[in-house]
Amino acid sequence: MHYRKFGKTGQLSQLNKFCSKESENFHLLASQTPFSINDIDSLYELYKRLSSSIVEDGSIHKEELQFALFRNSKKQNLFADRIFDLFYVKRNGRIEFGEFVHSLSVFHPKTPDAVKIKCAFKLYDLRHTGYIEREELKEMVLALLKESDLVLSADIIETIVDKTFNEADIKGDGRIDQEEWEEYALKNPSLLKNMTLPYLMDITLAFPSFVLNSEAQESQL
């Protein structure tokens, strides 16, 4: 863990106070999520890298999240926007460290499916109405296909959307509410595949490779 530097030796008590507060915050985050203290420490290093990739202000902006996901801060993608929206709890234009950890915890393998299902519902509810409409479902399907570099014909996409929507819309009112979504997701666990990141089981092992890969890619830019 890299702590802030204080120039004068007389400021040792200030340094101790800072370190104690940071340690306390890390322990709190570990108690509220599936992450260990070591995981939180590694996520803090990752957070610092992301938060200084474009704008060095100690927090993550949408462009920096897109840069981390796509190595391109200008590439527009609905899926990236929705992920940012999930992280973006305080609505202040940036993702703070606590928000970053809590949001990543949703994708942890040990997080209950019930939590993942609710978060997935929020991702698909593009207009924040409390319902998923057919066009919203189609937009997210297209975004996920684009992120996976999968190319399907328009007819196949329409078939996928129609089948999913008809099965999920149990009440037949032309929209999917959270209760219907939960029931559909429980019957179709593959729907949650994108809501789990296996490497989060041990971020302390995954993080070094992320750094090396990231640095190698940056050197080629």
Short mmCIF file of C-alpha atoms in Angstrom, two decimals:
data_model
loop_
_atom_site.label_atom_id
_atom_site.label_comp_id
_atom_site.label_asym_id
_atom_site.label_seq_id
_atom_site.Cartn_x
_atom_site.Cartn_y
_atom_site.Cartn_z
CA MET A 1 0.00 0.00 0.00
CA HIS A 2 1.37 3.43 -0.94
CA TYR A 3 0.51 6.20 1.48
CA ARG A 4 0.63 9.94 0.91
CA LYS A 5 4.02 11.49 1.66
CA PHE A 6 4.47 14.19 4.30
CA GLY A 7 7.63 16.28 3.90
CA LYS A 8 8.55 17.08 7.52
CA THR A 9 9.47 14.52 10.15
CA GLY A 10 7.45 16.58 12.63
CA GLN A 11 4.30 15.53 10.75
CA LEU A 12 4.66 11.88 11.78
CA SER A 13 1.49 12.04 13.90
CA GLN A 14 -0.41 13.38 10.90
CA LEU A 15 0.88 10.50 8.79
CA ASN A 16 -0.16 7.98 11.46
CA LYS A 17 -3.60 9.55 11.62
CA PHE A 18 -3.97 9.36 7.84
CA CYS A 19 -2.82 5.72 7.71
CA SER A 20 -5.13 4.79 10.57
CA LYS A 21 -8.13 6.36 8.84
CA GLU A 22 -7.33 4.64 5.54
CA SER A 23 -6.88 1.30 7.32
CA GLU A 24 -10.22 1.81 9.09
CA ASN A 25 -11.95 2.49 5.77
CA PHE A 26 -10.39 -0.61 4.23
CA HIS A 27 -11.58 -2.77 7.13
CA LEU A 28 -15.09 -1.34 6.81
CA LEU A 29 -15.20 -2.09 3.07
CA ALA A 30 -13.93 -5.63 3.71
CA SER A 31 -16.69 -6.18 6.30
CA GLN A 32 -19.35 -5.01 3.84
CA THR A 33 -18.20 -6.98 0.78
CA PRO A 34 -16.79 -10.43 -0.13
CA PHE A 35 -13.33 -8.86 -0.51
CA SER A 36 -10.51 -9.41 2.00
CA ILE A 37 -8.27 -6.62 3.31
CA ASN A 38 -5.58 -7.67 0.82
CA ASP A 39 -8.17 -7.55 -1.97
CA ILE A 40 -9.20 -4.02 -0.95
CA ASP A 41 -5.54 -2.99 -0.95
CA SER A 42 -5.05 -4.33 -4.50
CA LEU A 43 -8.29 -2.69 -5.65
CA TYR A 44 -7.01 0.59 -4.24
CA GLU A 45 -3.89 0.32 -6.40
CA LEU A 46 -6.05 -0.51 -9.41
CA TYR A 47 -8.33 2.41 -8.61
CA LYS A 48 -5.37 4.81 -8.46
CA ARG A 49 -4.16 3.60 -11.87
CA LEU A 50 -7.58 4.09 -13.44
CA SER A 51 -8.19 7.45 -11.74
CA SER A 52 -4.99 8.91 -13.21
CA SER A 53 -5.22 7.41 -16.71
CA ILE A 54 -6.80 10.57 -18.17
CA VAL A 55 -7.61 13.09 -15.41
CA GLU A 56 -5.46 13.02 -12.28
CA ASP A 57 -8.03 13.97 -9.64
CA GLY A 58 -8.17 10.81 -7.51
CA SER A 59 -11.49 9.54 -8.85
CA ILE A 60 -12.72 7.68 -11.92
CA HIS A 61 -14.60 9.48 -14.69
CA LYS A 62 -16.63 7.80 -17.42
CA GLU A 63 -13.84 8.27 -19.98
CA GLU A 64 -11.38 6.54 -17.66
CA LEU A 65 -13.72 3.59 -17.15
CA GLN A 66 -14.15 3.32 -20.92
CA PHE A 67 -10.38 3.51 -21.29
CA ALA A 68 -10.00 0.62 -18.85
CA LEU A 69 -12.65 -1.46 -20.59
CA PHE A 70 -11.85 -0.70 -24.23
CA ARG A 71 -8.41 1.00 -24.22
CA ASN A 72 -10.21 3.87 -25.92
CA SER A 73 -11.80 6.73 -23.96
CA LYS A 74 -13.83 7.88 -26.99
CA LYS A 75 -15.45 4.59 -27.89
CA GLN A 76 -19.16 4.77 -27.12
CA ASN A 77 -20.87 1.68 -25.79
CA LEU A 78 -24.21 1.39 -24.02
CA PHE A 79 -22.95 -1.45 -21.85
CA ALA A 80 -20.06 0.70 -20.59
CA ASP A 81 -22.48 3.55 -19.88
CA ARG A 82 -24.74 1.27 -17.87
CA ILE A 83 -21.83 -0.18 -15.91
CA PHE A 84 -20.68 3.35 -15.08
CA ASP A 85 -24.24 4.21 -14.01
CA LEU A 86 -24.19 1.21 -11.67
CA PHE A 87 -20.91 2.42 -10.12
CA TYR A 88 -22.01 6.05 -10.06
CA VAL A 89 -23.92 6.06 -6.74
CA LYS A 90 -23.46 9.67 -5.55
CA ARG A 91 -24.26 11.20 -8.96
CA ASN A 92 -21.38 13.66 -8.69
CA GLY A 93 -19.81 12.92 -12.08
CA ARG A 94 -17.19 10.46 -10.88
CA ILE A 95 -16.74 7.13 -9.11
CA GLU A 96 -15.19 7.33 -5.66
CA PHE A 97 -13.21 4.45 -4.17
CA GLY A 98 -15.98 3.19 -1.88
CA GLU A 99 -18.42 3.14 -4.79
CA PHE A 100 -15.84 1.34 -6.91
CA VAL A 101 -15.39 -1.45 -4.33
CA HIS A 102 -19.10 -1.88 -3.58
CA SER A 103 -19.99 -1.99 -7.26
CA LEU A 104 -17.24 -4.48 -8.12
CA SER A 105 -18.44 -6.65 -5.25
CA VAL A 106 -21.65 -7.23 -7.21
CA PHE A 107 -19.57 -9.17 -9.75
CA HIS A 108 -17.80 -11.28 -7.12
CA PRO A 109 -18.44 -15.05 -7.47
CA LYS A 110 -19.50 -15.24 -3.81
CA THR A 111 -22.14 -12.54 -4.12
CA PRO A 112 -25.66 -14.09 -3.91
CA ASP A 113 -27.57 -14.43 -7.17
CA ALA A 114 -30.41 -12.39 -5.68
CA VAL A 115 -28.10 -9.35 -5.54
CA LYS A 116 -26.82 -9.94 -9.08
CA ILE A 117 -30.38 -10.28 -10.41
CA LYS A 118 -31.43 -6.94 -8.91
CA CYS A 119 -28.36 -5.21 -10.33
CA ALA A 120 -28.91 -6.79 -13.75
CA PHE A 121 -32.45 -5.42 -13.68
CA LYS A 122 -31.06 -1.93 -13.08
CA LEU A 123 -28.67 -2.35 -16.02
CA TYR A 124 -31.52 -3.25 -18.37
CA ASP A 125 -33.91 -0.58 -17.04
CA LEU A 126 -32.32 2.08 -19.25
CA ARG A 127 -34.93 4.78 -18.62
CA HIS A 128 -35.15 4.18 -14.87
CA THR A 129 -38.91 3.55 -14.97
CA GLY A 130 -38.88 0.45 -12.78
CA TYR A 131 -39.69 -1.72 -15.81
CA ILE A 132 -37.81 -3.27 -18.73
CA GLU A 133 -39.52 -2.61 -22.05
CA ARG A 134 -38.87 -4.50 -25.25
CA GLU A 135 -36.75 -1.76 -26.84
CA GLU A 136 -34.60 -1.51 -23.71
CA LEU A 137 -34.02 -5.26 -23.80
CA LYS A 138 -33.07 -5.08 -27.47
CA GLU A 139 -30.64 -2.19 -26.86
CA MET A 140 -28.87 -4.14 -24.11
CA VAL A 141 -28.73 -7.33 -26.20
CA LEU A 142 -27.11 -5.36 -29.02
CA ALA A 143 -24.64 -3.74 -26.60
CA LEU A 144 -23.65 -7.10 -25.10
CA LEU A 145 -23.19 -8.62 -28.56
CA LYS A 146 -21.04 -5.66 -29.58
CA GLU A 147 -18.92 -5.98 -26.44
CA SER A 148 -18.44 -9.69 -27.19
CA ASP A 149 -17.62 -8.97 -30.85
CA LEU A 150 -20.49 -11.22 -31.94
CA VAL A 151 -22.23 -10.44 -35.22
CA LEU A 152 -25.75 -11.82 -35.70
CA SER A 153 -28.32 -11.11 -38.37
CA ALA A 154 -31.19 -8.74 -37.58
CA ASP A 155 -33.68 -11.63 -37.78
CA ILE A 156 -31.78 -13.71 -35.22
CA ILE A 157 -31.52 -10.74 -32.86
CA GLU A 158 -35.25 -10.08 -33.14
CA THR A 159 -35.92 -13.77 -32.41
CA ILE A 160 -33.72 -13.68 -29.31
CA VAL A 161 -35.39 -10.50 -28.04
CA ASP A 162 -38.91 -11.77 -28.74
CA LYS A 163 -38.30 -15.12 -27.06
CA THR A 164 -36.71 -13.55 -23.99
CA PHE A 165 -39.35 -10.87 -23.64
CA ASN A 166 -42.31 -13.20 -24.12
CA GLU A 167 -40.98 -15.66 -21.54
CA ALA A 168 -40.20 -12.95 -19.01
CA ASP A 169 -43.38 -10.88 -19.45
CA ILE A 170 -45.54 -13.31 -17.47
CA LYS A 171 -48.31 -10.76 -16.90
CA GLY A 172 -48.50 -9.97 -20.61
CA ASP A 173 -48.63 -6.21 -20.09
CA GLY A 174 -45.82 -5.39 -22.51
CA ARG A 175 -43.18 -4.74 -19.89
CA ILE A 176 -41.07 -6.70 -17.40
CA ASP A 177 -41.24 -5.69 -13.75
CA GLN A 178 -38.64 -6.66 -11.15
CA GLU A 179 -40.67 -9.61 -9.86
CA GLU A 180 -41.03 -11.04 -13.37
CA TRP A 181 -37.33 -10.44 -14.03
CA GLU A 182 -36.30 -12.25 -10.86
CA GLU A 183 -38.45 -15.25 -11.74
CA TYR A 184 -37.09 -15.36 -15.29
CA ALA A 185 -33.46 -15.02 -14.14
CA LEU A 186 -33.85 -17.86 -11.63
CA LYS A 187 -35.07 -20.11 -14.45
CA ASN A 188 -32.29 -18.94 -16.77
CA PRO A 189 -29.06 -18.72 -14.71
CA SER A 190 -26.99 -18.15 -17.87
CA LEU A 191 -28.50 -14.66 -17.89
CA LEU A 192 -26.19 -13.82 -14.98
CA LYS A 193 -23.01 -14.93 -16.77
CA ASN A 194 -21.95 -11.34 -17.40
CA MET A 195 -22.62 -10.49 -13.74
CA THR A 196 -19.76 -12.64 -12.44
CA LEU A 197 -16.02 -12.04 -12.86
CA PRO A 198 -14.15 -15.19 -11.72
CA TYR A 199 -10.81 -13.38 -11.25
CA LEU A 200 -12.34 -11.38 -8.38
CA MET A 201 -12.04 -14.52 -6.24
CA ASP A 202 -8.39 -13.59 -5.79
CA ILE A 203 -7.74 -10.07 -6.95
CA THR A 204 -4.27 -10.15 -5.36
CA LEU A 205 -3.24 -12.74 -7.97
CA ALA A 206 -5.18 -11.23 -10.87
CA PHE A 207 -4.02 -7.67 -10.25
CA PRO A 208 -0.31 -8.06 -11.19
CA SER A 209 -1.22 -9.51 -14.59
CA PHE A 210 -3.64 -6.64 -15.12
CA VAL A 211 -0.85 -4.15 -14.46
CA LEU A 212 1.58 -5.88 -16.81
CA ASN A 213 -0.98 -6.17 -19.58
CA SER A 214 -2.10 -2.60 -19.09
CA GLU A 215 1.47 -1.26 -19.19
CA ALA A 216 2.27 -3.29 -22.31
CA GLN A 217 -0.80 -1.94 -24.08
CA GLU A 218 -0.06 1.62 -23.02
CA SER A 219 3.47 1.38 -24.43
CA GLN A 220 1.97 0.50 -27.81
CA LEU A 221 -0.42 3.45 -27.88
#
